[in-house]
Amino acid sequence: AQTYDRDLADVFAIQSEIAKAIAEQLQAKLSPNEKKAIELPPTTDLTAFDLYSRAKSLFLKATFSSTNEPDVRKAIELLDEAVKRDPSFFDAYCQLAYAHEYLYAISGSDHPPARLALAEAAVQAATRLRPDAAETHLARAQYLYYGLRDYAGALAELEIARRGLPNDPRLFELTGYILRRRGQQEEGLQNLQRAVELDPRNFFTLQQIALSYQFLGRYADSIAAMDRALAIVPDSVETQDVRGLFYFFWKADTRPALQTIDAILAQRPSDVAIGADTWFLCALAERDPAAAERALVAVGDNNCWSEGVITLSRSFGEGLLARMLKDEARARIAFEAARAQQEKIVQAQPDYGPALCVLGLIDAALGRKDLALDEGRRAIALTPIEKDVTNGSRVLQYFAITAAWAGEKELALQQLEAGLRAPHASQMLSYGALKLLPFWDPLRGDPRFEKIVASLAPKNLAAPSK
């Protein structure tokens, strides 16, 4: 509540004074190391600090949007400038590592070894500056998790970091992600909930809690978590969009998602690209080529659909639309274009299973059966469900589609049944997707497929949509 009227150059001294004043008001006893940390400015270069602050804002904006990768890349440029101005800017190196890891592991579209090497270099720079700092151990944990998928190593680093950051929500957040990928969905959710208790207005963590509920098949809780997020940022188009999508997955009901799209078109048409992939998905589900064509226009240069690390390009969407219109010549041209794009991605990251899985799907669409199945099997080998439930089950699911498109119905059904048997992986298979999407049309009418669909149906389909 106090006012500070100082020269801007004193901003870091003011931050230290505020931290000390808060500690005194709380009657907290600070150790010598804590006092030293409070008094240590993050940088002596105000311009570098401004670059860092702008980068952090951009990165936070981008973390839950499929269309905001340019913001992450801009944040990286700003952070590169910041550390160039001040090579001892520890916090900037930690943020830079995380930004590179985001593009490498989360966006699904920038996974080459060079990106991982940039993240590693930033972690090494932070380690040289403060080898024993808790934040350094957190940065290493993030690198091991996002970059190397070394979950045991990441958890060990988090335990060390916890000694210096016992109530830092980031530690509980990352622990939640690790446990979730290991199939420990309930434990992962509990850690994410603890992170939100410590940081109640963390918009991104609330969205991740919603996804955890989805993985557990608790869609009503997913929607409630999204409502909490919307109470914090009411105009978040991404959150509104995903909230409507949950009804599609849960009840095979496209209406809430399409109502959201209609509202965006009426109130904020410039933001429609954010929800255009959902619009396209619903158009496919409803077999509505006119709506699908409008949605693809709105998609622009973005992907027509993203599901975790599985990303399908706009060209792929054009192929699906052409096939819906029974224009095989146009479909082939579109799928060939999609294959050329995807092949470049695979060549840059040959051991990345999700990218290879998408290549197999495209080859199945082009009728290259043997090649498609070989690519799909290799993708599964590179992304074992035992190591990573989230990514492994996605690859398994899309290999089932590949097999179905290749005319191997028995193989497709085997993959679906394997997904149902794997602990928690079955929740990656949604009732709405299997019930409505044309991806699964080759299997419709088969009793085993219909049994799988029925097993995923919600118990009360009459529950009203909100």
Short mmCIF file of C-alpha atoms in Angstrom, two decimals:
data_model
loop_
_atom_site.label_atom_id
_atom_site.label_comp_id
_atom_site.label_asym_id
_atom_site.label_seq_id
_atom_site.Cartn_x
_atom_site.Cartn_y
_atom_site.Cartn_z
CA ALA A 1 0.00 0.00 0.00
CA GLN A 2 3.03 2.27 0.20
CA THR A 3 4.15 4.58 -2.58
CA TYR A 4 7.74 4.71 -3.83
CA ASP A 5 8.90 7.82 -5.66
CA ARG A 6 12.43 7.17 -6.89
CA ASP A 7 14.55 7.32 -9.99
CA LEU A 8 13.88 4.38 -12.35
CA ALA A 9 17.48 3.28 -11.91
CA ASP A 10 16.63 2.42 -8.30
CA VAL A 11 13.92 -0.08 -9.29
CA PHE A 12 15.87 -3.11 -8.05
CA ALA A 13 16.63 -1.47 -4.71
CA ILE A 14 12.90 -0.75 -4.35
CA GLN A 15 12.10 -4.42 -5.04
CA SER A 16 14.52 -5.46 -2.31
CA GLU A 17 13.00 -2.97 0.15
CA ILE A 18 9.49 -4.26 -0.56
CA ALA A 19 10.60 -7.88 -0.08
CA LYS A 20 12.24 -7.02 3.25
CA ALA A 21 9.19 -5.04 4.40
CA ILE A 22 6.88 -7.97 3.60
CA ALA A 23 9.14 -10.36 5.49
CA GLU A 24 9.12 -8.03 8.52
CA GLN A 25 5.33 -7.65 8.46
CA LEU A 26 4.99 -11.45 8.35
CA GLN A 27 7.58 -11.73 11.15
CA ALA A 28 9.52 -14.12 8.93
CA LYS A 29 13.05 -15.04 9.88
CA LEU A 30 15.34 -14.76 6.90
CA SER A 31 18.51 -16.83 6.65
CA PRO A 32 21.72 -15.13 5.53
CA ASN A 33 21.32 -16.71 2.08
CA GLU A 34 17.74 -15.46 1.82
CA LYS A 35 18.80 -11.94 2.78
CA LYS A 36 21.55 -12.10 0.18
CA ALA A 37 19.08 -13.30 -2.47
CA ILE A 38 16.70 -10.43 -1.69
CA GLU A 39 19.48 -7.84 -1.97
CA LEU A 40 20.94 -9.28 -5.19
CA PRO A 41 19.54 -7.44 -8.25
CA PRO A 42 18.65 -9.68 -11.21
CA THR A 43 20.75 -7.45 -13.49
CA THR A 44 22.36 -4.03 -13.43
CA ASP A 45 21.22 -3.32 -16.98
CA LEU A 46 17.73 -1.77 -17.06
CA THR A 47 17.41 -2.32 -20.81
CA ALA A 48 18.20 -6.02 -20.38
CA PHE A 49 15.60 -6.20 -17.61
CA ASP A 50 13.01 -4.56 -19.86
CA LEU A 51 13.76 -7.08 -22.63
CA TYR A 52 13.40 -9.91 -20.10
CA SER A 53 10.10 -8.55 -18.76
CA ARG A 54 8.63 -8.17 -22.25
CA ALA A 55 9.74 -11.70 -23.13
CA LYS A 56 8.08 -13.15 -20.02
CA SER A 57 4.80 -11.42 -20.87
CA LEU A 58 4.87 -12.73 -24.44
CA PHE A 59 5.67 -16.24 -23.25
CA LEU A 60 2.83 -16.29 -20.71
CA LYS A 61 0.43 -15.16 -23.43
CA ALA A 62 1.54 -17.98 -25.71
CA THR A 63 1.51 -20.96 -23.37
CA PHE A 64 -2.05 -22.18 -24.04
CA SER A 65 -2.62 -21.23 -27.64
CA SER A 66 -1.96 -23.24 -30.77
CA THR A 67 -1.57 -20.02 -32.79
CA ASN A 68 0.91 -18.11 -30.63
CA GLU A 69 4.22 -19.78 -31.49
CA PRO A 70 5.39 -16.51 -33.10
CA ASP A 71 5.12 -14.94 -29.63
CA VAL A 72 7.44 -17.61 -28.21
CA ARG A 73 9.94 -17.01 -30.99
CA LYS A 74 9.78 -13.26 -30.35
CA ALA A 75 10.31 -13.90 -26.64
CA ILE A 76 13.42 -15.92 -27.47
CA GLU A 77 14.75 -13.03 -29.58
CA LEU A 78 14.22 -10.62 -26.68
CA LEU A 79 15.90 -12.96 -24.20
CA ASP A 80 18.84 -13.45 -26.55
CA GLU A 81 19.24 -9.67 -26.62
CA ALA A 82 18.98 -9.50 -22.82
CA VAL A 83 21.76 -12.02 -22.18
CA LYS A 84 23.88 -10.44 -24.89
CA ARG A 85 23.65 -7.13 -23.03
CA ASP A 86 24.25 -8.80 -19.66
CA PRO A 87 25.94 -12.23 -19.91
CA SER A 88 25.50 -12.64 -16.13
CA PHE A 89 21.66 -12.32 -16.26
CA PHE A 90 20.79 -15.60 -14.53
CA ASP A 91 16.98 -15.30 -14.62
CA ALA A 92 17.05 -14.57 -18.35
CA TYR A 93 19.02 -17.75 -19.04
CA CYS A 94 16.49 -19.81 -17.06
CA GLN A 95 13.59 -18.28 -19.01
CA LEU A 96 15.45 -18.72 -22.30
CA ALA A 97 15.97 -22.42 -21.62
CA TYR A 98 12.27 -22.87 -20.87
CA ALA A 99 11.23 -21.03 -24.05
CA HIS A 100 13.41 -23.27 -26.22
CA GLU A 101 12.06 -26.34 -24.39
CA TYR A 102 8.51 -25.16 -25.05
CA LEU A 103 9.09 -25.07 -28.79
CA TYR A 104 10.92 -28.40 -28.68
CA ALA A 105 8.49 -30.41 -26.59
CA ILE A 106 5.15 -28.66 -26.27
CA SER A 107 4.44 -26.98 -29.58
CA GLY A 108 5.05 -30.22 -31.50
CA SER A 109 6.34 -28.39 -34.56
CA ASP A 110 9.93 -27.46 -33.72
CA HIS A 111 11.63 -30.60 -32.47
CA PRO A 112 15.07 -30.72 -34.14
CA PRO A 113 18.21 -31.45 -32.08
CA ALA A 114 19.42 -27.88 -32.65
CA ARG A 115 16.50 -26.52 -30.61
CA LEU A 116 17.33 -28.86 -27.74
CA ALA A 117 20.98 -27.82 -27.92
CA LEU A 118 19.96 -24.17 -27.48
CA ALA A 119 17.96 -25.08 -24.38
CA GLU A 120 20.91 -27.05 -22.99
CA ALA A 121 23.28 -24.14 -23.61
CA ALA A 122 21.00 -21.80 -21.66
CA VAL A 123 20.82 -24.26 -18.75
CA GLN A 124 24.62 -24.60 -18.76
CA ALA A 125 24.99 -20.81 -18.68
CA ALA A 126 22.66 -20.61 -15.67
CA THR A 127 24.61 -23.42 -13.98
CA ARG A 128 27.92 -21.61 -14.47
CA LEU A 129 26.48 -18.46 -12.89
CA ARG A 130 24.79 -20.09 -9.88
CA PRO A 131 25.58 -23.81 -9.72
CA ASP A 132 23.94 -24.39 -6.33
CA ALA A 133 20.88 -22.16 -6.67
CA ALA A 134 17.48 -23.83 -6.30
CA GLU A 135 16.39 -22.11 -9.52
CA THR A 136 19.29 -23.80 -11.32
CA HIS A 137 18.04 -27.21 -10.19
CA LEU A 138 14.55 -26.25 -11.34
CA ALA A 139 15.94 -25.25 -14.75
CA ARG A 140 17.74 -28.60 -14.99
CA ALA A 141 14.56 -30.44 -14.01
CA GLN A 142 12.64 -28.64 -16.77
CA TYR A 143 15.35 -29.51 -19.30
CA LEU A 144 15.36 -33.19 -18.26
CA TYR A 145 11.57 -33.33 -18.48
CA TYR A 146 10.85 -31.37 -21.63
CA GLY A 147 14.07 -32.07 -23.48
CA LEU A 148 15.23 -35.57 -22.57
CA ARG A 149 12.04 -37.10 -21.11
CA ASP A 150 14.19 -38.24 -18.18
CA TYR A 151 11.44 -38.26 -15.59
CA ALA A 152 13.47 -39.86 -12.77
CA GLY A 153 16.28 -37.35 -13.27
CA ALA A 154 13.82 -34.45 -13.33
CA LEU A 155 12.18 -35.58 -10.08
CA ALA A 156 15.60 -35.85 -8.41
CA GLU A 157 16.45 -32.27 -9.45
CA LEU A 158 13.07 -31.08 -8.17
CA GLU A 159 13.78 -32.62 -4.76
CA ILE A 160 17.00 -30.61 -4.54
CA ALA A 161 15.23 -27.46 -5.72
CA ARG A 162 12.51 -27.96 -3.12
CA ARG A 163 15.01 -27.30 -0.29
CA GLY A 164 15.43 -23.73 -1.45
CA LEU A 165 11.96 -23.24 -2.98
CA PRO A 166 9.66 -25.25 -0.65
CA ASN A 167 6.49 -23.38 -1.64
CA ASP A 168 7.26 -22.52 -5.23
CA PRO A 169 4.22 -23.52 -7.34
CA ARG A 170 6.44 -24.31 -10.32
CA LEU A 171 7.87 -27.34 -8.50
CA PHE A 172 4.41 -28.79 -7.85
CA GLU A 173 3.33 -27.95 -11.39
CA LEU A 174 6.25 -29.78 -13.00
CA THR A 175 5.89 -32.72 -10.60
CA GLY A 176 2.25 -32.94 -11.70
CA TYR A 177 3.21 -33.08 -15.36
CA ILE A 178 5.81 -35.79 -14.75
CA LEU A 179 3.44 -38.00 -12.75
CA ARG A 180 0.73 -37.49 -15.36
CA ARG A 181 2.98 -38.76 -18.14
CA ARG A 182 3.94 -41.77 -16.02
CA GLY A 183 0.28 -42.73 -15.78
CA GLN A 184 -0.12 -41.51 -12.18
CA GLN A 185 -3.01 -39.28 -13.11
CA GLU A 186 -4.52 -38.79 -9.65
CA GLU A 187 -1.16 -37.96 -8.05
CA GLY A 188 -0.36 -35.61 -10.91
CA LEU A 189 -3.69 -33.84 -10.45
CA GLN A 190 -3.07 -33.42 -6.71
CA ASN A 191 0.26 -31.71 -7.42
CA LEU A 192 -1.34 -29.36 -9.94
CA GLN A 193 -4.06 -28.53 -7.43
CA ARG A 194 -1.38 -27.72 -4.84
CA ALA A 195 0.30 -25.44 -7.39
CA VAL A 196 -2.96 -23.52 -7.82
CA GLU A 197 -3.40 -23.27 -4.05
CA LEU A 198 -0.03 -21.52 -3.94
CA ASP A 199 -0.74 -19.44 -7.06
CA PRO A 200 -4.56 -19.13 -7.25
CA ARG A 201 -4.66 -16.87 -10.28
CA ASN A 202 -2.37 -18.99 -12.43
CA PHE A 203 -4.44 -19.21 -15.57
CA PHE A 204 -2.25 -21.78 -17.28
CA THR A 205 -2.18 -24.25 -14.37
CA LEU A 206 -5.98 -24.13 -14.12
CA GLN A 207 -6.15 -25.07 -17.79
CA GLN A 208 -3.77 -27.96 -17.15
CA ILE A 209 -5.97 -29.13 -14.27
CA ALA A 210 -8.85 -29.18 -16.75
CA LEU A 211 -6.78 -31.42 -19.03
CA SER A 212 -5.95 -33.74 -16.12
CA TYR A 213 -9.65 -34.13 -15.42
CA GLN A 214 -10.15 -34.93 -19.11
CA PHE A 215 -7.49 -37.64 -18.91
CA LEU A 216 -9.43 -39.10 -15.97
CA GLY A 217 -12.69 -38.94 -17.91
CA ARG A 218 -14.10 -36.33 -15.52
CA TYR A 219 -15.39 -33.87 -18.09
CA ALA A 220 -17.76 -32.01 -15.75
CA ASP A 221 -14.75 -31.21 -13.56
CA SER A 222 -12.78 -30.18 -16.67
CA ILE A 223 -15.47 -27.66 -17.55
CA ALA A 224 -15.58 -26.37 -13.97
CA ALA A 225 -11.80 -25.83 -14.04
CA MET A 226 -12.14 -23.93 -17.31
CA ASP A 227 -14.82 -21.77 -15.71
CA ARG A 228 -12.36 -20.91 -12.92
CA ALA A 229 -9.82 -19.93 -15.56
CA LEU A 230 -12.42 -17.80 -17.36
CA ALA A 231 -13.24 -16.03 -14.09
CA ILE A 232 -9.62 -14.83 -14.13
CA VAL A 233 -9.39 -14.02 -17.86
CA PRO A 234 -12.99 -13.79 -19.12
CA ASP A 235 -12.03 -12.83 -22.68
CA SER A 236 -9.69 -15.79 -23.27
CA VAL A 237 -10.83 -17.15 -26.62
CA GLU A 238 -8.60 -20.22 -26.23
CA THR A 239 -10.26 -21.21 -22.95
CA GLN A 240 -13.76 -20.62 -24.28
CA ASP A 241 -12.88 -22.72 -27.31
CA VAL A 242 -11.48 -25.68 -25.34
CA ARG A 243 -14.39 -25.52 -22.89
CA GLY A 244 -16.80 -26.09 -25.79
CA LEU A 245 -14.56 -28.84 -27.15
CA PHE A 246 -14.88 -30.78 -23.89
CA TYR A 247 -18.59 -31.25 -24.63
CA PHE A 248 -17.67 -32.66 -28.04
CA PHE A 249 -15.27 -35.20 -26.50
CA TRP A 250 -17.62 -36.02 -23.60
CA LYS A 251 -21.06 -36.26 -25.20
CA ALA A 252 -20.45 -36.15 -28.97
CA ASP A 253 -22.20 -32.76 -28.82
CA THR A 254 -20.89 -30.13 -31.23
CA ARG A 255 -23.33 -27.41 -30.17
CA PRO A 256 -21.37 -25.74 -27.33
CA ALA A 257 -18.21 -25.54 -29.44
CA LEU A 258 -20.09 -24.13 -32.44
CA GLN A 259 -21.94 -21.63 -30.22
CA THR A 260 -18.52 -20.40 -29.06
CA ILE A 261 -17.38 -20.04 -32.69
CA ASP A 262 -20.57 -18.12 -33.54
CA ALA A 263 -19.96 -15.78 -30.60
CA ILE A 264 -16.37 -15.17 -31.71
CA LEU A 265 -17.50 -14.46 -35.29
CA ALA A 266 -20.13 -12.01 -34.01
CA GLN A 267 -18.08 -10.23 -31.33
CA ARG A 268 -14.37 -10.68 -32.15
CA PRO A 269 -14.06 -11.95 -35.73
CA SER A 270 -10.34 -11.13 -35.80
CA ASP A 271 -9.80 -13.85 -33.16
CA VAL A 272 -11.57 -16.63 -35.06
CA ALA A 273 -8.25 -18.22 -36.13
CA ILE A 274 -7.76 -19.28 -32.49
CA GLY A 275 -10.81 -21.53 -32.60
CA ALA A 276 -10.72 -22.34 -36.31
CA ASP A 277 -9.32 -25.85 -35.77
CA THR A 278 -12.23 -26.68 -33.45
CA TRP A 279 -14.62 -25.26 -36.02
CA PHE A 280 -13.05 -27.47 -38.68
CA LEU A 281 -13.27 -30.54 -36.43
CA CYS A 282 -16.96 -29.92 -35.75
CA ALA A 283 -17.61 -29.42 -39.47
CA LEU A 284 -15.98 -32.79 -40.17
CA ALA A 285 -18.07 -34.39 -37.42
CA GLU A 286 -21.26 -32.97 -38.90
CA ARG A 287 -20.20 -33.83 -42.48
CA ASP A 288 -20.71 -30.17 -43.41
CA PRO A 289 -18.31 -29.31 -46.27
CA ALA A 290 -19.44 -25.68 -46.50
CA ALA A 291 -18.62 -25.08 -42.83
CA ALA A 292 -15.36 -27.00 -43.21
CA GLU A 293 -14.34 -24.76 -46.10
CA ARG A 294 -15.10 -21.61 -44.08
CA ALA A 295 -13.15 -23.01 -41.15
CA LEU A 296 -10.12 -23.73 -43.32
CA VAL A 297 -10.15 -20.14 -44.55
CA ALA A 298 -10.12 -19.06 -40.89
CA VAL A 299 -7.29 -21.49 -40.12
CA GLY A 300 -5.03 -19.52 -42.45
CA ASP A 301 -1.46 -20.78 -42.26
CA ASN A 302 -2.00 -22.59 -38.96
CA ASN A 303 -2.60 -26.31 -38.45
CA CYS A 304 -6.09 -27.58 -39.19
CA TRP A 305 -5.98 -29.69 -36.03
CA SER A 306 -3.66 -30.24 -33.08
CA GLU A 307 -4.09 -32.90 -30.43
CA GLY A 308 -1.17 -32.74 -28.07
CA VAL A 309 1.97 -33.44 -30.09
CA ILE A 310 -0.02 -34.63 -33.12
CA THR A 311 -0.39 -31.72 -35.53
CA LEU A 312 -2.16 -31.90 -38.88
CA SER A 313 -1.36 -29.19 -41.41
CA ARG A 314 -3.80 -27.02 -43.32
CA SER A 315 -2.92 -28.99 -46.48
CA PHE A 316 -3.98 -32.17 -44.69
CA GLY A 317 -7.28 -30.47 -43.85
CA GLU A 318 -7.75 -29.54 -47.50
CA GLY A 319 -7.31 -33.21 -48.36
CA LEU A 320 -9.97 -34.21 -45.83
CA LEU A 321 -12.36 -31.60 -47.22
CA ALA A 322 -11.77 -32.71 -50.81
CA ARG A 323 -12.40 -36.30 -49.82
CA MET A 324 -15.64 -35.26 -48.13
CA LEU A 325 -16.62 -33.65 -51.44
CA LYS A 326 -15.56 -36.86 -53.24
CA ASP A 327 -13.04 -34.89 -55.30
CA GLU A 328 -10.25 -37.47 -55.33
CA ALA A 329 -7.94 -35.52 -57.66
CA ARG A 330 -8.03 -32.46 -55.41
CA ALA A 331 -7.60 -34.65 -52.32
CA ARG A 332 -4.49 -36.26 -53.73
CA ILE A 333 -2.90 -32.90 -54.57
CA ALA A 334 -3.59 -31.67 -51.02
CA PHE A 335 -2.26 -34.82 -49.34
CA GLU A 336 0.86 -34.74 -51.53
CA ALA A 337 1.47 -31.15 -50.39
CA ALA A 338 0.94 -32.21 -46.78
CA ARG A 339 3.39 -35.07 -47.24
CA ALA A 340 6.08 -32.79 -48.64
CA GLN A 341 5.72 -30.54 -45.58
CA GLN A 342 5.70 -33.43 -43.13
CA GLU A 343 8.66 -35.18 -44.74
CA LYS A 344 10.81 -32.10 -44.10
CA ILE A 345 9.76 -32.13 -40.46
CA VAL A 346 10.65 -35.82 -40.13
CA GLN A 347 14.00 -35.37 -41.86
CA ALA A 348 14.89 -32.65 -39.33
CA GLN A 349 13.87 -34.86 -36.39
CA PRO A 350 14.03 -38.51 -37.58
CA ASP A 351 13.65 -40.03 -34.11
CA TYR A 352 10.58 -38.03 -33.11
CA GLY A 353 7.68 -40.48 -33.05
CA PRO A 354 4.69 -38.08 -33.31
CA ALA A 355 6.02 -36.46 -36.51
CA LEU A 356 6.64 -39.88 -38.06
CA CYS A 357 3.17 -40.98 -36.99
CA VAL A 358 1.61 -38.09 -38.93
CA LEU A 359 3.71 -38.99 -41.99
CA GLY A 360 2.31 -42.51 -41.78
CA LEU A 361 -1.23 -41.15 -41.61
CA ILE A 362 -0.64 -39.06 -44.73
CA ASP A 363 0.83 -42.04 -46.58
CA ALA A 364 -2.25 -44.05 -45.66
CA ALA A 365 -4.40 -41.26 -47.11
CA LEU A 366 -2.33 -41.53 -50.30
CA GLY A 367 -2.82 -45.30 -50.49
CA ARG A 368 0.80 -46.15 -49.65
CA LYS A 369 -0.20 -48.95 -47.31
CA ASP A 370 3.07 -50.70 -46.52
CA LEU A 371 5.03 -47.48 -46.07
CA ALA A 372 2.30 -46.03 -43.85
CA LEU A 373 2.23 -49.08 -41.58
CA ASP A 374 6.02 -49.18 -41.32
CA GLU A 375 6.11 -45.50 -40.33
CA GLY A 376 3.33 -45.98 -37.81
CA ARG A 377 5.01 -48.97 -36.17
CA ARG A 378 8.31 -47.10 -35.90
CA ALA A 379 6.49 -44.13 -34.38
CA ILE A 380 5.06 -46.42 -31.68
CA ALA A 381 8.50 -47.88 -30.99
CA LEU A 382 9.90 -44.36 -30.60
CA THR A 383 7.05 -43.28 -28.30
CA PRO A 384 6.32 -46.22 -25.99
CA ILE A 385 3.20 -45.81 -23.90
CA GLU A 386 5.03 -47.35 -20.95
CA LYS A 387 7.36 -44.33 -20.83
CA ASP A 388 4.93 -41.58 -21.75
CA VAL A 389 1.20 -42.26 -21.41
CA THR A 390 0.23 -38.91 -22.94
CA ASN A 391 2.29 -38.94 -26.13
CA GLY A 392 2.37 -42.73 -26.44
CA SER A 393 -1.39 -43.05 -26.39
CA ARG A 394 -1.79 -40.26 -28.95
CA VAL A 395 0.58 -42.05 -31.34
CA LEU A 396 -1.23 -45.34 -30.72
CA GLN A 397 -4.57 -43.71 -31.47
CA TYR A 398 -3.41 -42.18 -34.74
CA PHE A 399 -1.72 -45.41 -35.79
CA ALA A 400 -5.11 -47.05 -35.37
CA ILE A 401 -6.52 -44.48 -37.82
CA THR A 402 -3.60 -45.16 -40.18
CA ALA A 403 -4.32 -48.90 -40.07
CA ALA A 404 -8.03 -48.31 -40.68
CA TRP A 405 -7.29 -46.08 -43.68
CA ALA A 406 -4.86 -48.69 -45.00
CA GLY A 407 -7.63 -51.29 -44.94
CA GLU A 408 -6.16 -53.20 -41.99
CA LYS A 409 -9.28 -53.24 -39.83
CA GLU A 410 -8.07 -56.03 -37.55
CA LEU A 411 -4.85 -54.16 -36.82
CA ALA A 412 -6.76 -50.92 -36.19
CA LEU A 413 -9.07 -52.65 -33.71
CA GLN A 414 -6.13 -54.27 -31.96
CA GLN A 415 -4.54 -50.85 -31.46
CA LEU A 416 -7.76 -49.39 -30.07
CA GLU A 417 -8.20 -52.32 -27.70
CA ALA A 418 -4.56 -52.00 -26.59
CA GLY A 419 -5.23 -48.34 -25.85
CA LEU A 420 -8.25 -49.25 -23.75
CA ARG A 421 -6.22 -51.76 -21.74
CA ALA A 422 -3.35 -49.38 -20.96
CA PRO A 423 -3.76 -47.63 -17.59
CA HIS A 424 -5.34 -44.19 -18.11
CA ALA A 425 -4.50 -44.24 -21.82
CA SER A 426 -8.12 -45.04 -22.65
CA GLN A 427 -9.08 -41.47 -21.75
CA MET A 428 -7.12 -40.26 -24.77
CA LEU A 429 -9.83 -42.01 -26.78
CA SER A 430 -12.91 -39.85 -26.53
CA TYR A 431 -16.49 -40.90 -27.12
CA GLY A 432 -17.17 -37.87 -29.30
CA ALA A 433 -14.19 -38.41 -31.61
CA LEU A 434 -14.92 -42.10 -32.19
CA LYS A 435 -18.66 -41.50 -32.52
CA LEU A 436 -18.56 -38.61 -34.98
CA LEU A 437 -15.29 -38.10 -36.82
CA PRO A 438 -14.91 -39.47 -40.36
CA PHE A 439 -11.39 -40.69 -39.42
CA TRP A 440 -13.08 -43.79 -38.03
CA ASP A 441 -15.58 -44.42 -40.84
CA PRO A 442 -13.77 -47.54 -42.16
CA LEU A 443 -14.51 -49.28 -38.84
CA ARG A 444 -18.14 -48.27 -38.45
CA GLY A 445 -20.56 -51.17 -38.26
CA ASP A 446 -17.93 -53.59 -36.94
CA PRO A 447 -19.28 -55.00 -33.64
CA ARG A 448 -15.89 -54.67 -31.91
CA PHE A 449 -15.62 -51.00 -32.87
CA GLU A 450 -19.19 -50.24 -31.85
CA LYS A 451 -18.51 -51.93 -28.50
CA ILE A 452 -15.48 -49.67 -27.94
CA VAL A 453 -17.56 -46.59 -28.77
CA ALA A 454 -20.32 -47.70 -26.39
CA SER A 455 -17.80 -48.32 -23.60
CA LEU A 456 -16.69 -44.67 -23.78
CA ALA A 457 -20.20 -43.19 -23.82
CA PRO A 458 -21.18 -41.07 -20.80
CA LYS A 459 -23.67 -42.65 -18.46
CA ASN A 460 -26.18 -39.83 -18.75
CA LEU A 461 -26.41 -38.51 -22.29
CA ALA A 462 -29.50 -36.55 -21.37
CA ALA A 463 -27.51 -34.15 -19.15
CA PRO A 464 -28.02 -30.64 -20.57
CA SER A 465 -25.19 -28.70 -22.17
CA LYS A 466 -24.37 -25.33 -20.67
#
